Coordinates of C-alpha atoms and ligand atoms in Angstrom, one line a residue:
X1 CA 109.4 28.6 314.8
X2 CA 110.2 25.2 314.5
X3 CA 111.3 24.0 311.1
X4 CA 110.0 20.7 309.4
X5 CA 111.7 18.9 305.9
X6 CA 110.0 18.8 302.5
X7 CA 107.5 15.8 301.7
X8 CA 105.5 14.8 299.3
X9 CA 104.3 11.5 297.2
X10 CA 106.7 10.6 294.7
X11 CA 103.5 8.4 293.2
X12 CA 102.7 6.9 296.0
X13 CA 105.4 6.3 298.3
X14 CA 105.9 8.8 301.0
X15 CA 109.5 11.1 300.8
X16 CA 110.7 13.4 302.9
X17 CA 114.0 15.6 301.7
X18 CA 115.6 17.9 304.8
X19 CA 119.3 17.5 303.3
X20 CA 120.0 18.3 300.4
X21 CA 121.1 21.3 298.1
X22 CA 118.3 23.2 297.6
X23 CA 119.6 24.8 293.8
X24 CA 119.5 21.0 292.7
X25 CA 116.3 21.4 290.3
X26 CA 113.6 18.8 290.1
X27 CA 114.9 17.1 287.0
X28 CA 118.2 16.7 288.8
X29 CA 117.0 15.4 291.2
X30 CA 114.7 12.8 289.6
X31 CA 117.6 11.9 287.2
X32 CA 121.0 11.9 289.2
X33 CA 119.8 11.5 292.5
X34 CA 116.4 9.1 292.4
X35 CA 117.8 7.6 288.9
X36 CA 114.3 8.3 286.7
X37 CA 116.0 9.0 283.9
X38 CA 112.5 8.5 281.4
X39 CA 112.4 12.7 281.8
X40 CA 114.1 13.3 279.5
X41 CA 116.8 17.2 279.4
X42 CA 116.1 18.7 276.7
X43 CA 117.2 22.8 277.0
X44 CA 117.2 23.3 280.6
X45 CA 115.2 26.2 280.2
X46 CA 111.8 25.2 279.9
X47 CA 111.5 25.9 276.3
X48 CA 111.2 21.9 274.8
X49 CA 108.8 20.3 277.1
X50 CA 111.3 16.9 277.4
X51 CA 111.3 17.0 280.7
X52 CA 108.2 17.4 281.8
X53 CA 106.3 16.0 285.0
X54 CA 102.8 16.2 286.8
X55 CA 102.4 17.5 290.3
X56 CA 98.8 16.8 292.1
X57 CA 97.1 19.3 294.7
X58 CA 95.0 18.7 296.7
X59 CA 93.1 22.4 296.7
X60 CA 93.6 24.3 300.2
X61 CA 89.7 24.2 301.1
X62 CA 88.2 21.4 302.8
X63 CA 85.5 20.2 302.1
X64 CA 83.6 16.5 301.5
X65 CA 84.0 16.8 297.9
X66 CA 88.0 17.7 297.6
X67 CA 89.2 16.7 294.8
X68 CA 93.0 16.4 293.5
X69 CA 93.9 18.6 290.6
X70 CA 96.9 18.0 288.2
X71 CA 99.5 20.4 286.4
X72 CA 101.8 19.6 283.9
X73 CA 105.5 21.7 284.7
X74 CA 109.2 21.5 283.4
X75 CA 111.3 19.8 286.1
X76 CA 114.3 21.1 284.7
X77 CA 113.3 24.8 285.7
X78 CA 111.7 24.0 289.3
X79 CA 112.8 23.7 292.7
X80 CA 112.1 21.1 294.9
X81 CA 110.1 23.6 297.1
X82 CA 108.2 22.6 294.6
X83 CA 107.1 20.1 295.9
X84 CA 106.0 20.0 299.7
X85 CA 102.6 18.7 299.6
X86 CA 102.4 17.5 296.6
X87 CA 102.0 14.3 294.4
X88 CA 104.7 14.5 291.9
X89 CA 104.0 12.4 288.7
X90 CA 106.8 11.3 286.3
X91 CA 106.6 9.0 283.1
X92 CA 107.5 5.9 284.5
X93 CA 104.4 5.7 287.2
X94 CA 102.0 6.2 284.4
X95 CA 102.3 2.1 283.5
X96 CA 99.6 -0.3 286.4
X97 CA 99.9 -3.5 286.3
X98 CA 101.8 -4.2 283.7
X99 CA 99.4 -2.4 281.5
X100 CA 100.5 1.4 279.6
X101 CA 98.5 4.2 280.7
X102 CA 95.3 4.8 278.2
X103 CA 97.9 8.3 277.1
X104 CA 100.9 5.3 276.3
X105 CA 98.2 3.4 274.4
X106 CA 97.3 6.4 272.0
X107 CA 100.8 7.5 271.3
X108 CA 101.4 4.0 270.1
X109 CA 98.0 3.1 268.3
X110 CA 98.5 6.9 266.5
X111 CA 102.1 6.3 265.9
X112 CA 103.4 9.5 267.7
X113 CA 106.7 9.0 268.3
X114 CA 109.1 7.9 266.0
X115 CA 113.5 8.8 268.0
X116 CA 111.4 9.1 271.1
X117 CA 113.3 11.7 272.9
X118 CA 110.0 14.3 272.9
X119 CA 107.5 11.3 274.1
X120 CA 108.0 11.0 278.1
X121 CA 107.3 15.1 277.9
X122 CA 104.3 14.2 275.6
X123 CA 102.7 11.6 277.8
X124 CA 102.7 13.3 280.4
X125 CA 101.7 16.5 278.9
X126 CA 98.8 14.1 277.6
X127 CA 98.3 12.6 280.4
X128 CA 97.6 16.1 282.4
X129 CA 95.0 16.8 279.4
X130 CA 93.4 14.2 280.0
X131 CA 93.0 14.9 283.4
X132 CA 92.0 18.2 283.3
X133 CA 89.2 17.8 280.4
X134 CA 86.9 14.3 279.9
X135 CA 86.6 15.1 276.1
X136 CA 89.1 18.0 275.3
X137 CA 88.8 20.3 272.0
X138 CA 91.3 20.3 269.3
X139 CA 92.5 23.8 270.7
X140 CA 92.6 22.6 274.5
X141 CA 95.3 19.9 273.1
X142 CA 97.0 22.4 271.4
X143 CA 97.0 24.8 274.4
X144 CA 97.9 21.2 276.2
X145 CA 101.4 20.4 273.9
X146 CA 102.4 24.0 273.2
X147 CA 104.9 23.5 275.3
X148 CA 106.3 20.2 273.9
X149 CA 108.5 20.1 271.1
X150 CA 109.0 17.4 268.8
X151 CA 111.9 17.6 266.3
X152 CA 111.2 14.6 264.2
X153 CA 107.6 13.1 264.7
X154 CA 105.0 16.2 263.6
X155 CA 102.1 17.0 265.3
X156 CA 99.6 16.1 264.0
X157 CA 99.4 12.7 265.2
X158 CA 100.3 13.0 269.1
X159 CA 97.0 15.5 268.4
X160 CA 95.2 12.9 267.2
X161 CA 96.5 10.5 270.1
X162 CA 95.1 13.3 272.6
X163 CA 92.1 13.4 271.5
X164 CA 91.6 9.4 271.2
X165 CA 92.9 9.2 274.6
X166 CA 90.2 11.3 275.9
X167 CA 87.9 10.0 278.9
X168 CA 89.9 7.3 280.4
X169 CA 89.8 7.0 283.9
X170 CA 92.9 5.4 285.1
X171 CA 94.7 4.3 288.4
X172 CA 95.1 7.8 289.6
X173 CA 91.1 8.2 289.8
X174 CA 90.4 4.9 291.9
X175 CA 93.1 5.6 294.3
X176 CA 92.4 9.7 294.5
X177 CA 90.7 9.0 297.6
X178 CA 94.0 8.1 299.3
X179 CA 96.4 10.3 298.0
X180 CA 93.7 12.7 298.7
X181 CA 93.8 12.1 302.3
X182 CA 97.8 11.5 302.8
X183 CA 98.4 14.8 301.0
X184 CA 96.0 16.7 303.4
X185 CA 97.8 14.8 305.9
X186 CA 100.8 16.9 305.2
X187 CA 99.4 20.3 304.9
X188 CA 97.8 18.8 308.3
X189 CA 101.4 19.0 309.7
X190 CA 102.6 21.8 307.8
X191 CA 100.9 24.6 309.6
X192 CA 102.6 27.5 311.3
X193 CA 105.6 25.5 310.3
X194 CA 108.7 26.5 308.0
X195 CA 109.9 23.8 305.5
X196 CA 113.4 23.5 305.5
X197 CA 116.0 22.2 303.3
X198 CA 119.7 22.3 303.5
X199 CA 122.6 21.0 302.2
X200 CA 126.7 21.9 300.7
X201 CA 125.7 24.8 302.9
X202 CA 122.9 25.9 301.1
X203 CA 119.7 26.2 303.0
X204 CA 115.8 27.3 301.6
X205 CA 112.8 28.0 303.2
X206 CA 109.3 27.5 302.6
X207 CA 106.8 29.4 305.3
X208 CA 103.8 28.2 305.5
X209 CA 102.1 31.4 306.6
X210 CA 102.7 35.2 305.1
X211 CA 104.4 36.6 309.2
X212 CA 106.5 33.6 308.9
X213 CA 107.1 35.2 304.9
X214 CA 108.0 38.5 306.5
X215 CA 110.2 37.8 309.5
X216 CA 112.0 35.5 307.1
X217 CA 112.4 37.7 304.6
X218 CA 114.1 40.5 307.2
X219 CA 115.9 37.9 309.2
X220 CA 118.1 36.9 305.5
X221 CA 117.6 40.2 304.2
X222 CA 120.2 38.5 301.6
X223 CA 118.5 36.0 300.6
X224 CA 116.7 36.0 297.3
X225 CA 112.9 34.8 297.2
X226 CA 111.1 32.7 294.9
X227 CA 108.0 31.6 294.0
X228 CA 107.6 29.5 290.4
X229 CA 111.1 29.4 290.2
X230 CA 110.7 30.3 286.2
X231 CA 113.3 33.1 285.6
X232 CA 115.3 32.3 289.0
X233 CA 116.2 28.8 287.8
X234 CA 117.6 30.0 284.8
X235 CA 120.3 31.4 286.9
X236 CA 121.4 28.3 287.9
X237 CA 121.1 26.0 284.9
X238 CA 122.5 29.1 282.1
X239 CA 124.7 30.9 285.0
X240 CA 125.6 27.6 286.3
X241 CA 125.1 30.1 290.0
X242 CA 124.0 29.2 293.3
X243 CA 121.9 30.9 295.7
X244 CA 123.0 31.0 299.5
X245 CA 119.3 31.0 301.1
X246 CA 115.9 30.8 299.0
X247 CA 113.0 31.6 300.1
X248 CA 109.8 30.0 299.0
X249 CA 107.0 31.7 298.6
X250 CA 104.8 28.9 297.6
X251 CA 103.2 28.2 300.8
X252 CA 101.8 31.0 301.6
X253 CA 98.6 31.5 301.4
X254 CA 98.0 35.1 302.1
X255 CA 99.9 35.3 298.5
X256 CA 98.0 32.7 297.4
X257 CA 94.6 34.5 296.9
X258 CA 92.5 35.7 294.3
X259 CA 90.1 38.3 295.0
X260 CA 87.3 39.9 293.0
X261 CA 85.3 42.3 294.6
X262 CA 83.2 45.6 293.4
X263 CA 86.4 47.1 293.1
X264 CA 88.5 45.5 291.4
X265 CA 90.9 41.7 291.4
X266 CA 94.0 41.5 294.1
X267 CA 96.1 39.4 292.6
X268 CA 98.0 37.7 295.3
X269 CA 101.9 37.7 294.4
X270 CA 102.5 34.1 293.9
X271 CA 99.1 33.5 292.3
X272 CA 100.2 31.3 289.1
X273 CA 98.8 32.4 285.7
X274 CA 96.6 28.9 285.4
X275 CA 94.9 30.0 289.2
X276 CA 93.8 33.4 287.7
X277 CA 93.6 33.0 283.8
X278 CA 90.0 32.1 283.6
X279 CA 88.6 35.7 286.5
X280 CA 90.5 37.3 284.6
X281 CA 89.7 36.0 280.9
X282 CA 86.0 37.3 281.9
X283 CA 85.9 40.3 282.7
X284 CA 88.4 41.4 280.3
X285 CA 89.4 38.8 277.2
X286 CA 92.3 40.5 275.4
X287 CA 93.8 40.1 278.9
X288 CA 93.2 36.3 278.8
X289 CA 93.9 35.9 274.8
X290 CA 97.7 37.2 275.8
X291 CA 98.4 36.0 278.8
X292 CA 97.5 31.9 277.0
X293 CA 100.8 33.5 274.5
X294 CA 102.5 33.9 277.8
X295 CA 105.2 30.6 278.0
X296 CA 103.9 27.8 277.5
X297 CA 100.9 26.0 279.6
X298 CA 103.7 24.5 282.3
X299 CA 105.0 27.5 282.6
X300 CA 101.8 29.5 283.3
X301 CA 101.0 26.4 285.7
X302 CA 104.5 27.6 288.0
X303 CA 104.9 30.9 287.0
X304 CA 103.3 33.5 289.1
X305 CA 102.3 37.8 288.5
X306 CA 104.6 38.6 291.4
X307 CA 107.6 36.9 289.4
X308 CA 106.7 38.5 286.4
X309 CA 106.8 42.4 287.9
X310 CA 109.7 41.4 290.6
X311 CA 111.9 39.7 287.0
X312 CA 111.9 43.3 285.8
X313 CA 112.7 42.4 282.8
X314 CA 112.1 45.0 280.1
X315 CA 110.2 42.1 278.1
X316 CA 107.4 41.0 280.9
X317 CA 104.3 40.6 279.6
X318 CA 102.3 42.2 282.7
X319 CA 103.5 44.6 283.5
X320 CA 102.8 47.1 280.3
X321 CA 98.6 46.1 281.0
X322 CA 99.1 46.7 284.4
X323 CA 100.7 49.9 284.0
X324 CA 97.3 51.0 281.3
X325 CA 94.8 49.3 283.8
X326 CA 96.2 51.6 286.9
X327 CA 97.1 49.1 288.7
X328 CA 98.5 49.1 292.2
X329 CA 101.1 46.9 293.9
X330 CA 101.1 46.1 298.1
X331 CA 104.6 45.9 299.1
X332 CA 105.7 44.7 302.8
X333 CA 108.8 44.5 304.7
X334 CA 108.3 43.3 308.6
X335 CA 105.0 44.6 309.8
X336 CA 105.0 47.4 307.2
X337 CA 102.8 47.4 304.1
X338 CA 102.9 50.2 301.8
X339 CA 101.4 51.1 298.3
X340 CA 103.1 52.0 295.2
X341 CA 101.8 52.6 291.9
X342 CA 103.2 49.6 289.6
X343 CA 105.0 52.0 287.1
X344 CA 106.7 53.5 290.3
X345 CA 108.4 49.9 290.9
X346 CA 110.6 50.2 287.7
X347 CA 113.4 52.2 288.5
X348 CA 116.4 51.7 286.0
X349 CA 116.8 47.9 284.4
X350 CA 116.7 45.6 286.4
X351 CA 116.5 47.3 289.2
X352 CA 113.0 47.9 291.7
X353 CA 112.1 49.9 294.1
X354 CA 112.3 46.9 296.0
X355 CA 114.0 47.5 299.8
X356 CA 116.2 44.6 301.3
X357 CA 113.9 42.0 303.2
X358 CA 110.4 43.4 301.1
X359 CA 108.5 41.4 299.1
X360 CA 105.3 41.7 297.4
X361 CA 102.2 40.5 298.7
X362 CA 99.7 41.0 296.2
X363 CA 99.0 43.1 293.1
X364 CA 95.6 45.5 292.7
X365 CA 93.6 46.1 289.4
X366 CA 90.9 48.8 289.8
X367 CA 88.0 47.3 287.2
X368 CA 87.6 49.4 284.4
X369 CA 84.6 51.3 283.4
X370 CA 81.9 50.2 281.0
X371 CA 83.4 52.2 278.7
X372 CA 87.2 51.8 278.7
X373 CA 88.4 50.1 275.2
X374 CA 91.0 47.8 276.5
X375 CA 93.6 46.8 274.1
X376 CA 96.6 44.4 274.2
X377 CA 99.5 43.2 271.3
X378 CA 102.1 40.9 271.7
X379 CA 104.3 40.5 269.1
X380 CA 106.9 38.0 269.2
X381 CA 108.5 35.8 266.4
X382 CA 106.4 32.6 266.9
X383 CA 102.7 32.7 268.2
X384 CA 102.8 30.5 270.8
X385 CA 106.1 30.5 274.1
X386 CA 107.7 33.2 272.6
X387 CA 109.3 36.1 274.8
X388 CA 107.6 39.6 273.6
X389 CA 109.8 42.1 270.3
X390 CA 107.3 44.2 271.8
X391 CA 104.3 44.1 273.9
X392 CA 101.3 47.3 273.7
X393 CA 99.0 47.6 276.2
X394 CA 96.4 50.9 276.0
X395 CA 92.9 51.7 277.9
X396 CA 91.5 54.5 276.0
X397 CA 88.1 56.3 276.7
X398 CA 86.0 58.2 274.1
X399 CA 83.9 61.5 274.7
X400 CA 81.9 62.3 271.8
X401 CA 85.0 61.3 269.4
X402 CA 86.9 63.3 271.9
X403 CA 89.9 60.7 273.9
X404 CA 88.6 61.7 278.0
X405 CA 91.2 59.4 279.2
X406 CA 93.8 57.1 278.0
X407 CA 96.9 55.4 279.4
X408 CA 100.1 53.9 277.2
X409 CA 103.0 51.4 278.4
X410 CA 104.8 49.5 276.3
X411 CA 107.8 46.5 277.0
X412 CA 110.5 45.9 274.5
X413 CA 111.0 49.2 274.2
X414 CA 113.4 50.5 276.2
X415 CA 115.4 49.3 279.2
X416 CA 112.1 48.8 281.8
X417 CA 108.5 48.4 281.0
X418 CA 107.2 51.9 280.3
X419 CA 104.7 54.3 279.5
X420 CA 104.4 56.2 276.9
X421 CA 104.3 60.2 278.5
X422 CA 104.7 61.9 274.7
X423 CA 102.3 59.7 272.8
X424 CA 99.6 59.7 275.5
X425 CA 100.1 63.5 275.1
X426 CA 99.7 63.9 272.2
X427 CA 96.2 62.2 272.1
X428 CA 94.7 63.6 275.6
X429 CA 92.1 65.4 274.6
X430 CA 92.1 65.6 271.2
X431 CA 89.9 64.3 268.2
X432 CA 90.5 60.9 267.9
X433 CA 90.9 61.0 264.1
X434 CA 93.6 60.2 261.2
X435 CA 95.6 63.6 262.2
X436 CA 95.5 62.8 266.1
X437 CA 96.6 59.4 266.2
X438 CA 99.7 59.9 263.2
X439 CA 100.6 63.0 265.2
X440 CA 100.5 60.6 268.4
X441 CA 102.6 57.6 266.3
X442 CA 105.6 60.1 266.1
X443 CA 105.9 61.5 269.3
X444 CA 106.5 57.3 269.9
X445 CA 109.7 58.3 268.6
X446 CA 109.8 60.8 271.6
X447 CA 108.5 58.4 273.9
X448 CA 111.6 55.4 273.0
X449 CA 114.4 54.6 271.4
X450 CA 114.7 51.2 271.7
X451 CA 117.8 48.3 271.7
X452 CA 118.5 46.2 268.7
X453 CA 118.9 42.9 270.2
X454 CA 118.6 39.2 268.6
X455 CA 114.9 40.0 268.9
X456 CA 114.4 42.9 267.1
X457 CA 116.3 45.8 265.1
X458 CA 115.4 48.9 267.0
X459 CA 114.2 50.0 264.2
X460 CA 111.6 47.0 263.9
X461 CA 110.3 47.3 267.4
X462 CA 109.3 51.7 266.5
X463 CA 107.7 50.7 263.6
X464 CA 105.3 48.2 264.9
X465 CA 105.0 50.1 267.8
X466 CA 103.4 53.4 265.8
X467 CA 101.1 50.5 263.7
X468 CA 100.0 48.8 267.2
X469 CA 98.5 52.3 267.8
X470 CA 97.2 52.3 264.1
X471 CA 96.0 49.1 265.0
X472 CA 94.1 49.8 267.6
X473 CA 92.1 53.3 266.2
X474 CA 91.4 51.4 263.6
X475 CA 90.0 48.2 265.7
X476 CA 88.2 50.7 268.3
X477 CA 86.8 53.1 265.4
X478 CA 85.9 50.7 262.7
X479 CA 85.2 47.3 264.1
X480 CA 83.1 46.6 261.2
X481 CA 86.4 46.7 259.0
X482 CA 88.3 44.9 261.4
X483 CA 85.9 41.7 261.0
X484 CA 85.6 42.1 257.1
X485 CA 89.4 41.8 256.9
X486 CA 89.5 39.0 258.8
X487 CA 86.7 37.3 257.4
X488 CA 87.8 37.7 254.1
X489 CA 91.5 36.5 255.0
Ligands
FAD501 C1 110.6 29.2 278.4 C2 109.9 30.7 279.4 C3 108.6 30.9 278.5 C4 108.8 32.5 279.1 N1 107.7 32.8 278.5 C5 107.8 34.3 278.9 C6 106.4 35.4 278.6 O1 106.0 35.1 277.5 N2 106.3 36.5 279.0 C7 106.6 36.5 280.1 O2 106.6 37.6 280.4 N3 107.8 36.1 280.9 C8 107.4 35.0 280.0 N4 108.7 33.9 280.6 C9 109.0 34.6 281.9 C10 108.6 33.8 283.8 O3 108.0 32.7 283.0 C11 107.8 34.7 283.9 O4 108.3 35.5 284.2 C12 107.4 34.4 285.5 O5 106.0 35.3 285.4 C13 108.3 34.3 286.9 O6 107.3 33.6 287.9 P1 108.0 33.6 288.2 O7 106.9 32.9 290.0 O8 108.8 31.5 288.0 O9 109.2 33.5 289.0 P2 110.6 33.4 289.9 O10 111.6 32.8 289.1 O11 110.0 32.3 290.9 O12 111.0 34.6 290.2 C14 111.6 35.2 289.4 C15 112.7 36.8 290.7 O13 111.0 37.7 291.6 C16 111.9 37.7 292.7 N5 110.3 36.9 293.5 C17 109.7 35.9 293.4 N6 107.8 36.8 293.9 C18 108.5 37.7 294.5 C19 107.5 38.3 295.4 N7 106.4 38.1 296.3 N8 108.0 39.5 295.7 C20 109.5 40.4 295.4 N9 110.0 39.6 294.1 C21 109.6 38.2 294.5 C22 112.7 36.7 292.8 O14 113.6 36.4 293.5 C23 113.3 36.3 291.1 O15 114.3 37.2 291.0 C24 109.3 32.8 280.1 C25 110.0 31.5 281.3 C26 110.7 30.7 280.2 C27 111.9 30.1 281.1
FES502 S1 114.8 20.8 279.5 FE1 114.2 22.0 277.8 S2 111.8 22.7 278.9 FE2 112.7 21.3 280.5
FES503 S1 109.6 12.1 268.8 FE1 111.9 12.2 268.2 S2 111.5 14.7 268.8 FE2 109.7 13.4 268.9

């Protein structure tokens, strides 16, 4: 199989990269190799948004109405393979013909900057917001800015800038037809190839088809897979690890698909949260609301479902919900494909059932019946962009006020995302009443002996888990009480 270099547009200039250490983050590349220091480094861990840049993409489907889609990403936790076939826009690119971009003007007019360190990151988030929504609502502005921290200006004037910059066109709009043609030409030239980057003895492959991903994964069984990189890059920036061989899944079309059939959702392992949040929310609003609190928009634009599962973090948000929904996964090694229930994937702390050379291809979420109650609760110190202390996911069916089906899984309560087996047994085939709930809450202490760490103590976690069960009971049995409490709060 022939290999080719990474090609992308740096604003409007085409760049080809073959000889560079693939453990280089996008931020290091911009600041240290290109001297583009407008993009700042605050935390190097995806938390502050100072390094926000924008990636422009063309949808894969060819049509005369192809459009550019823009998304913010954290340059500090993105790797160079993320750039292939895309347009990279940094804060240096927004000025045009000596004029500030409309979002920059709005920031000045609304006094949205003081020391200025966070400002390039905010500007890029505002730029992408302006591209995605003609007239963003305040809620959409808050969502777009949830991953940007400012320690001195305060947020009101920045949000005002977001609202006043709305619905302005710019030079990216006037040149979009040319940009689309150039990106499509790169995509056409990449079909059937593998994109390769190597330097300082390290290398990365970006296969462009699933067959090639399977071949490379088997050939280089010691290689590390990378999708969005939002977990993996922390090992590079925080632990100072370097990976000898990386294989990127991001450009494998079969891994990026999201399909809804009569039976349920099939989500490719490399589909990002931003790709599947809308269809998933339409069917399961509670799940969509939880995903809106998973990381920031920058994280959701890069992070993938496969990465969240394979990372096997005890506090990952998706696995408990997938377990409670009875989801399964499709694993592939060479030509062999096997199906596994999500709950059987997690063996021990950070230990999974994945074999060497095997990868997650897709995840299947069977449709819940119309009578299923789904409850998802994320408890974290901050509402936005924070890792869960506890995440509870419950699916329940009642027949004549008796629990006819129950699945409960928790994150943050054990070394792995885990089903609450004893609690389920205390509920199954029992009357749905106060006494049953109290027995089930007590059973949770037999299911779990949670850790104490910086996020929460063991005692707090257990108490919260029990209270979440009680909350689900009240919300399901007396929704009118809950509405009253919220209305009068
Ligand atoms: C600031 C910040 C906030 C975050 N907030 C949250 C949060 O609120 N909730 C939460 O759950 N997570 C959170 N995360 C963690 C992370 O963003 C998610 O877990 C994300 O889904 C990881 O996906 P990725 O594509 O970036 O994974 P990557 O970093 O690319 O990969 C993660 C792991 O999965 C492996 N992998 C990737 N794809 C495959 C595949 N197809 N088959 C087999 N192995 C694979 C990689 O080898 C690696 O070990 C946060 C991270 C950051 C930096
Ligand atoms: S430097 Fe803080 S998010 Fe990247
Ligand atoms: S303006 Fe100083 S950190 Fe935001």
